[in-house]
Amino acid sequence: MNQDRQARLTLDQLGKIFERVQKPGRYTGGEWNQVRKNPRKAATRVALIFPDVYEIGMSYLGQKILYSILNSRPSVLAERVFAPWTDFERELRAADIPLYSLENRIPLPAFDILGFSLLYELNYTNVLTVLDLGRVPVLASERGPDAPLVIAGGPAAFNPEPVADIFDLFFLGDGEEGFPEIIDRYADLKTRRLDKRRILEELASIEGVYVPSLYTRVRAGNSTLLVPRPEGSAPARVEKRVLSSFRRSHMPERIVVPNIQAVFDRVSCEAARGCPHRCRFCQATGVYFPFRIKSPSFLAGKMLNSLRLTGYEDASLSALSISDYPYLDETVKALMGELEKNKVSLSLSSLRPKGLSPEVAESIVKVRKTGFTLVPEAGTERLRRVINKPLTDQDIWDALSQAFSRGWRLVKLYFMIGLPTEKEEDLLGIIALVRETLRLGQKILGSPPRINLSVSSFIPKPHTPFQWLGMEDEDVLLEKQDLIRSELRRHRTVEIKEHPVSTSVLEGVFSRGDRKLGEAIREAWKRGARFDSWKDELDVNAWKDAFQAAGIDYRSYLGPIDRRAELPWDIIDAGIKKSALLGELDKALSAEPTPSCLEAKCGDCRGCRLSKKMDRVFEEPVRVPRMKAADLGRASGRVVRYRAIYEKRKQTRYLSHRDLIRILQRSFRRAGVPFLQSQGFHPQPLISYGPALPLGMEGKREVLEFKSPALFDEAVFAARVNKCLPSGIRFLRLEKLDDSAPALSRVLDRFVYSVKLRDLSLRAAAGKNAGSASPPGESRRGRIQELVDGFSAERAAGVELTVDRKKGTLRLSIKNTMGKNPRPQDIITELFGIEGAVHILSREDILLKGPARSAGEGDLQP
Ligand code: SF4
């Protein structure tokens, strides 16, 4: 496929499709900081694929790290691909357009490597959609040497067997060093024109690489599970890859700033990888083991620089257990000094109750107060010991008292049901804990706090001490959910978020499954299964039919497993010894706790092969650089009001007004424009905007007003800000307003729109008004003029239509009536019978009351 023709076609064709899908901003690309290279100059093209929607994928730090590392290499081009929502999938199929990457809209077959991030087992059907819609054969066995190499990494790959038929190889562990090594080796092997099997055998020698096609599947002992057995030179076990050093490993700063709101839309800095605690249900402990930390000064410096390069107003320090980051207090205190000045809020992921020092709590709430999160997991101290989360009830009350006394009014509590050895008293313990939280909040705050209670079902995951245990029966889990819901229903400020049991069951099947499940996944996909992790999208019947069609009893994957049995995922060595996991299982069943790896003596424990890689020495001074203050213009010593004119065109026409506002505010931050913000716990920029453009309509002279303590030179302002905007948005004018000037909303006078005459089909109009179908050329214009004259005659004042023959456009000027103004698209529909006319219309201008000026008069040239 000739990529150039594809790009041109796609942009035009896509416009029509974007009209018909939700959130077209998911598919436009063109975001700030995207890296767009010349595909012809890249020796290796890599598609980084996240098998879920854009908003979720754009929140995933792993993809940002790889995107940054790969694109920093001149010979490599890395572009992003996300799973299309069902409506876009339908449209692409109908238009016969293959799925493409966002940067250069390259179709998938034109890449050398397709790299999937597998975070969640319930994304597997989306993997099939991406490959199929991308015109890449779904099965590895059906892809020849010229097809892209399809690889996967991420936590779900730690049991690769259910999807082993799809991927050529899996990469296990830290990708920062391993992925580039695969790319280099593959590029070299490709030049040696080896056959695919030879290439895969070579790649299998890279640490962390598992090539499923080099293994046969056998039934081990009397287990029903199929397990992989190596053939030829394939390694007997694949050790996951652990970075040589994490302390100063790659942290992306110039991250892509999404055009539409991502789930986590902020600068997220990974302070630590892995967790020292040994919670026995937690697969992440094994997947990201051992515990390693980032150098605090390095971390802080990267965060502040990334904020400068992105313009984000939020940042977070993330880790599996951020409370265990040894420099947390000093780093937060030092950072808050800079962040508070720039009205940037800081949030911390997954705090442990004991981990929140008063200083940290105090610092964080200064800028913005989000919800206070606590993760007890189990309702009683006994059950918390079973799962090795030795949290006392008092620890929980202390943390909550701290939070309430600092004014937190929203608490997020996370629990699991169906845990090993769970009794009714443990469920009642959850209810009691929630009630006590309400009572405590009422006492400290004087009114009941809001509680978001999350209840999920325990899944015995691979590479955990509980991997041999069975999962609770669906009906029992539903009963337990009912009990909690019915007991807490009367508490109005408690919102319960239950993880659907059907979703957990499916997740349980795939995380503990074997190669046989591959067929069931394909069968379900053929039956329309998509986005299975989305509550409203999961089609349980499609799955039940699929399991039947594949001759699989899915419940057989949820039962207990013999401790001596060979497990499908034993092929992957996550670093913790199987014997240690068994030891932990025994301790769990007698509710015996195990200290964290930071407290335990490795010499006594000997539970893993990675103890030397664990960070234990933390003696670094915390140095935080200054954050560059907004420096555009010169201080005026007072508040100055400004009106700015800008255009919103090209792919940004497919962004909503909210998206646009975020982009403009962030571009001001990037450009160093000092602008005033409101006071209080959620400071908002004091910027007012002209009326929103409908999604899909371009605006050639949009208007906004803002306040600033600085005096700007118009040309300097526009030059700086325009350099900090994604393509499609550009500032044209900036004028200083008198203090007494009326607010923008009071001076909006007329809105001027245009539509190209050639876009006005007269077919529909014909039916409406008389005569034949679209007449040729001049008479066609004559016909349009007739319709316009007819319309103007009937219409009340305020709407002026003018056929501009010279420009070949119809101009619509609509008076602003402070009430519900007629919409231009409705007028086009009324006149010409064209539905969804938004996309053929442009807003030419917003005329303001006051001295008239001709369109574009005094605009700054690009
Ligand atoms: S040997 Fe050390 S690092 Fe490894 S699991 Fe045991 S305590 Fe943790």
JSON list of N, CA, C and O in Angstrom, two decimals, residues 335-359:
[
{"chain": "A", "resi": 335, "resn": "LEU", "atom": "N", "xyz": [8.94, 19.55, 46.24]},
{"chain": "A", "resi": 335, "resn": "LEU", "atom": "CA", "xyz": [8.21, 19.77, 44.97]},
{"chain": "A", "resi": 335, "resn": "LEU", "atom": "C", "xyz": [7.07, 20.77, 45.16]},
{"chain": "A", "resi": 335, "resn": "LEU", "atom": "O", "xyz": [6.86, 21.66, 44.34]},
{"chain": "A", "resi": 336, "resn": "MET", "atom": "N", "xyz": [6.36, 20.63, 46.30]},
{"chain": "A", "resi": 336, "resn": "MET", "atom": "CA", "xyz": [5.18, 21.48, 46.50]},
{"chain": "A", "resi": 336, "resn": "MET", "atom": "C", "xyz": [5.56, 22.96, 46.48]},
{"chain": "A", "resi": 336, "resn": "MET", "atom": "O", "xyz": [4.78, 23.79, 46.05]},
{"chain": "A", "resi": 337, "resn": "GLY", "atom": "N", "xyz": [6.79, 23.25, 46.90]},
{"chain": "A", "resi": 337, "resn": "GLY", "atom": "CA", "xyz": [7.23, 24.65, 46.88]},
{"chain": "A", "resi": 337, "resn": "GLY", "atom": "C", "xyz": [7.11, 25.19, 45.45]},
{"chain": "A", "resi": 337, "resn": "GLY", "atom": "O", "xyz": [6.59, 26.29, 45.23]},
{"chain": "A", "resi": 338, "resn": "GLU", "atom": "N", "xyz": [7.53, 24.40, 44.48]},
{"chain": "A", "resi": 338, "resn": "GLU", "atom": "CA", "xyz": [7.50, 24.84, 43.08]},
{"chain": "A", "resi": 338, "resn": "GLU", "atom": "C", "xyz": [6.10, 24.68, 42.48]},
{"chain": "A", "resi": 338, "resn": "GLU", "atom": "O", "xyz": [5.60, 25.55, 41.78]},
{"chain": "A", "resi": 339, "resn": "LEU", "atom": "N", "xyz": [5.44, 23.57, 42.81]},
{"chain": "A", "resi": 339, "resn": "LEU", "atom": "CA", "xyz": [4.14, 23.30, 42.18]},
{"chain": "A", "resi": 339, "resn": "LEU", "atom": "C", "xyz": [3.08, 24.30, 42.63]},
{"chain": "A", "resi": 339, "resn": "LEU", "atom": "O", "xyz": [2.31, 24.82, 41.83]},
{"chain": "A", "resi": 340, "resn": "GLU", "atom": "N", "xyz": [3.09, 24.61, 43.91]},
{"chain": "A", "resi": 340, "resn": "GLU", "atom": "CA", "xyz": [2.08, 25.52, 44.44]},
{"chain": "A", "resi": 340, "resn": "GLU", "atom": "C", "xyz": [2.17, 26.88, 43.75]},
{"chain": "A", "resi": 340, "resn": "GLU", "atom": "O", "xyz": [1.17, 27.45, 43.34]},
{"chain": "A", "resi": 341, "resn": "LYS", "atom": "N", "xyz": [3.40, 27.35, 43.55]},
{"chain": "A", "resi": 341, "resn": "LYS", "atom": "CA", "xyz": [3.61, 28.66, 42.89]},
{"chain": "A", "resi": 341, "resn": "LYS", "atom": "C", "xyz": [2.96, 28.65, 41.50]},
{"chain": "A", "resi": 341, "resn": "LYS", "atom": "O", "xyz": [2.43, 29.64, 41.04]},
{"chain": "A", "resi": 342, "resn": "ASN", "atom": "N", "xyz": [2.99, 27.49, 40.86]},
{"chain": "A", "resi": 342, "resn": "ASN", "atom": "CA", "xyz": [2.49, 27.42, 39.49]},
{"chain": "A", "resi": 342, "resn": "ASN", "atom": "C", "xyz": [1.12, 26.76, 39.42]},
{"chain": "A", "resi": 342, "resn": "ASN", "atom": "O", "xyz": [0.67, 26.33, 38.34]},
{"chain": "A", "resi": 343, "resn": "LYS", "atom": "N", "xyz": [0.47, 26.69, 40.58]},
{"chain": "A", "resi": 343, "resn": "LYS", "atom": "CA", "xyz": [-0.90, 26.14, 40.65]},
{"chain": "A", "resi": 343, "resn": "LYS", "atom": "C", "xyz": [-0.98, 24.77, 39.97]},
{"chain": "A", "resi": 343, "resn": "LYS", "atom": "O", "xyz": [-1.89, 24.48, 39.19]},
{"chain": "A", "resi": 344, "resn": "VAL", "atom": "N", "xyz": [-0.01, 23.94, 40.24]},
{"chain": "A", "resi": 344, "resn": "VAL", "atom": "CA", "xyz": [-0.03, 22.56, 39.74]},
{"chain": "A", "resi": 344, "resn": "VAL", "atom": "C", "xyz": [-0.35, 21.65, 40.92]},
{"chain": "A", "resi": 344, "resn": "VAL", "atom": "O", "xyz": [0.27, 21.77, 41.97]},
{"chain": "A", "resi": 345, "resn": "SER", "atom": "N", "xyz": [-1.33, 20.77, 40.76]},
{"chain": "A", "resi": 345, "resn": "SER", "atom": "CA", "xyz": [-1.68, 19.90, 41.89]},
{"chain": "A", "resi": 345, "resn": "SER", "atom": "C", "xyz": [-0.88, 18.61, 41.82]},
{"chain": "A", "resi": 345, "resn": "SER", "atom": "O", "xyz": [-0.47, 18.19, 40.74]},
{"chain": "A", "resi": 346, "resn": "LEU", "atom": "N", "xyz": [-0.67, 18.04, 42.96]},
{"chain": "A", "resi": 346, "resn": "LEU", "atom": "CA", "xyz": [0.11, 16.79, 43.03]},
{"chain": "A", "resi": 346, "resn": "LEU", "atom": "C", "xyz": [-0.77, 15.71, 43.66]},
{"chain": "A", "resi": 346, "resn": "LEU", "atom": "O", "xyz": [-1.40, 15.95, 44.68]},
{"chain": "A", "resi": 347, "resn": "SER", "atom": "N", "xyz": [-0.81, 14.56, 43.03]},
{"chain": "A", "resi": 347, "resn": "SER", "atom": "CA", "xyz": [-1.53, 13.45, 43.67]},
{"chain": "A", "resi": 347, "resn": "SER", "atom": "C", "xyz": [-0.59, 12.26, 43.80]},
{"chain": "A", "resi": 347, "resn": "SER", "atom": "O", "xyz": [0.41, 12.15, 43.09]},
{"chain": "A", "resi": 348, "resn": "LEU", "atom": "N", "xyz": [-0.92, 11.45, 44.78]},
{"chain": "A", "resi": 348, "resn": "LEU", "atom": "CA", "xyz": [-0.08, 10.27, 45.05]},
{"chain": "A", "resi": 348, "resn": "LEU", "atom": "C", "xyz": [-0.93, 9.03, 44.83]},
{"chain": "A", "resi": 348, "resn": "LEU", "atom": "O", "xyz": [-2.06, 8.96, 45.31]},
{"chain": "A", "resi": 349, "resn": "SER", "atom": "N", "xyz": [-0.38, 8.07, 44.12]},
{"chain": "A", "resi": 349, "resn": "SER", "atom": "CA", "xyz": [-1.19, 6.86, 43.86]},
{"chain": "A", "resi": 349, "resn": "SER", "atom": "C", "xyz": [-1.12, 5.93, 45.06]},
{"chain": "A", "resi": 349, "resn": "SER", "atom": "O", "xyz": [-0.14, 5.90, 45.78]},
{"chain": "A", "resi": 350, "resn": "SER", "atom": "N", "xyz": [-2.16, 5.24, 45.36]},
{"chain": "A", "resi": 350, "resn": "SER", "atom": "CA", "xyz": [-2.25, 4.12, 46.31]},
{"chain": "A", "resi": 350, "resn": "SER", "atom": "C", "xyz": [-1.41, 4.29, 47.57]},
{"chain": "A", "resi": 350, "resn": "SER", "atom": "O", "xyz": [-0.38, 3.65, 47.76]},
{"chain": "A", "resi": 351, "resn": "LEU", "atom": "N", "xyz": [-1.89, 5.17, 48.43]},
{"chain": "A", "resi": 351, "resn": "LEU", "atom": "CA", "xyz": [-1.22, 5.40, 49.72]},
{"chain": "A", "resi": 351, "resn": "LEU", "atom": "C", "xyz": [-1.58, 4.31, 50.71]},
{"chain": "A", "resi": 351, "resn": "LEU", "atom": "O", "xyz": [-2.73, 3.89, 50.76]},
{"chain": "A", "resi": 352, "resn": "ARG", "atom": "N", "xyz": [-0.61, 3.85, 51.50]},
{"chain": "A", "resi": 352, "resn": "ARG", "atom": "CA", "xyz": [-0.91, 2.94, 52.61]},
{"chain": "A", "resi": 352, "resn": "ARG", "atom": "C", "xyz": [-1.25, 3.83, 53.81]},
{"chain": "A", "resi": 352, "resn": "ARG", "atom": "O", "xyz": [-0.63, 4.89, 53.97]},
{"chain": "A", "resi": 353, "resn": "PRO", "atom": "N", "xyz": [-2.21, 3.42, 54.63]},
{"chain": "A", "resi": 353, "resn": "PRO", "atom": "CA", "xyz": [-2.62, 4.26, 55.77]},
{"chain": "A", "resi": 353, "resn": "PRO", "atom": "C", "xyz": [-1.43, 4.82, 56.55]},
{"chain": "A", "resi": 353, "resn": "PRO", "atom": "O", "xyz": [-1.33, 6.00, 56.80]},
{"chain": "A", "resi": 354, "resn": "LYS", "atom": "N", "xyz": [-0.43, 3.98, 56.82]},
{"chain": "A", "resi": 354, "resn": "LYS", "atom": "CA", "xyz": [0.67, 4.46, 57.69]},
{"chain": "A", "resi": 354, "resn": "LYS", "atom": "C", "xyz": [1.58, 5.39, 56.90]},
{"chain": "A", "resi": 354, "resn": "LYS", "atom": "O", "xyz": [2.40, 6.09, 57.46]},
{"chain": "A", "resi": 355, "resn": "GLY", "atom": "N", "xyz": [1.40, 5.45, 55.58]},
{"chain": "A", "resi": 355, "resn": "GLY", "atom": "CA", "xyz": [2.42, 6.14, 54.77]},
{"chain": "A", "resi": 355, "resn": "GLY", "atom": "C", "xyz": [2.21, 7.63, 54.66]},
{"chain": "A", "resi": 355, "resn": "GLY", "atom": "O", "xyz": [2.98, 8.33, 54.05]},
{"chain": "A", "resi": 356, "resn": "LEU", "atom": "N", "xyz": [1.14, 8.16, 55.29]},
{"chain": "A", "resi": 356, "resn": "LEU", "atom": "CA", "xyz": [0.83, 9.57, 55.02]},
{"chain": "A", "resi": 356, "resn": "LEU", "atom": "C", "xyz": [1.27, 10.43, 56.19]},
{"chain": "A", "resi": 356, "resn": "LEU", "atom": "O", "xyz": [0.57, 10.56, 57.19]},
{"chain": "A", "resi": 357, "resn": "SER", "atom": "N", "xyz": [2.46, 11.05, 56.07]},
{"chain": "A", "resi": 357, "resn": "SER", "atom": "CA", "xyz": [2.90, 11.90, 57.20]},
{"chain": "A", "resi": 357, "resn": "SER", "atom": "C", "xyz": [2.13, 13.22, 57.15]},
{"chain": "A", "resi": 357, "resn": "SER", "atom": "O", "xyz": [1.71, 13.65, 56.06]},
{"chain": "A", "resi": 358, "resn": "PRO", "atom": "N", "xyz": [1.94, 13.83, 58.31]},
{"chain": "A", "resi": 358, "resn": "PRO", "atom": "CA", "xyz": [1.18, 15.10, 58.35]},
{"chain": "A", "resi": 358, "resn": "PRO", "atom": "C", "xyz": [1.74, 16.11, 57.34]},
{"chain": "A", "resi": 358, "resn": "PRO", "atom": "O", "xyz": [0.99, 16.76, 56.62]},
{"chain": "A", "resi": 359, "resn": "GLU", "atom": "N", "xyz": [3.08, 16.17, 57.23]},
{"chain": "A", "resi": 359, "resn": "GLU", "atom": "CA", "xyz": [3.68, 17.17, 56.31]},
{"chain": "A", "resi": 359, "resn": "GLU", "atom": "C", "xyz": [3.18, 16.91, 54.89]},
{"chain": "A", "resi": 359, "resn": "GLU", "atom": "O", "xyz": [2.74, 17.81, 54.18]}
]
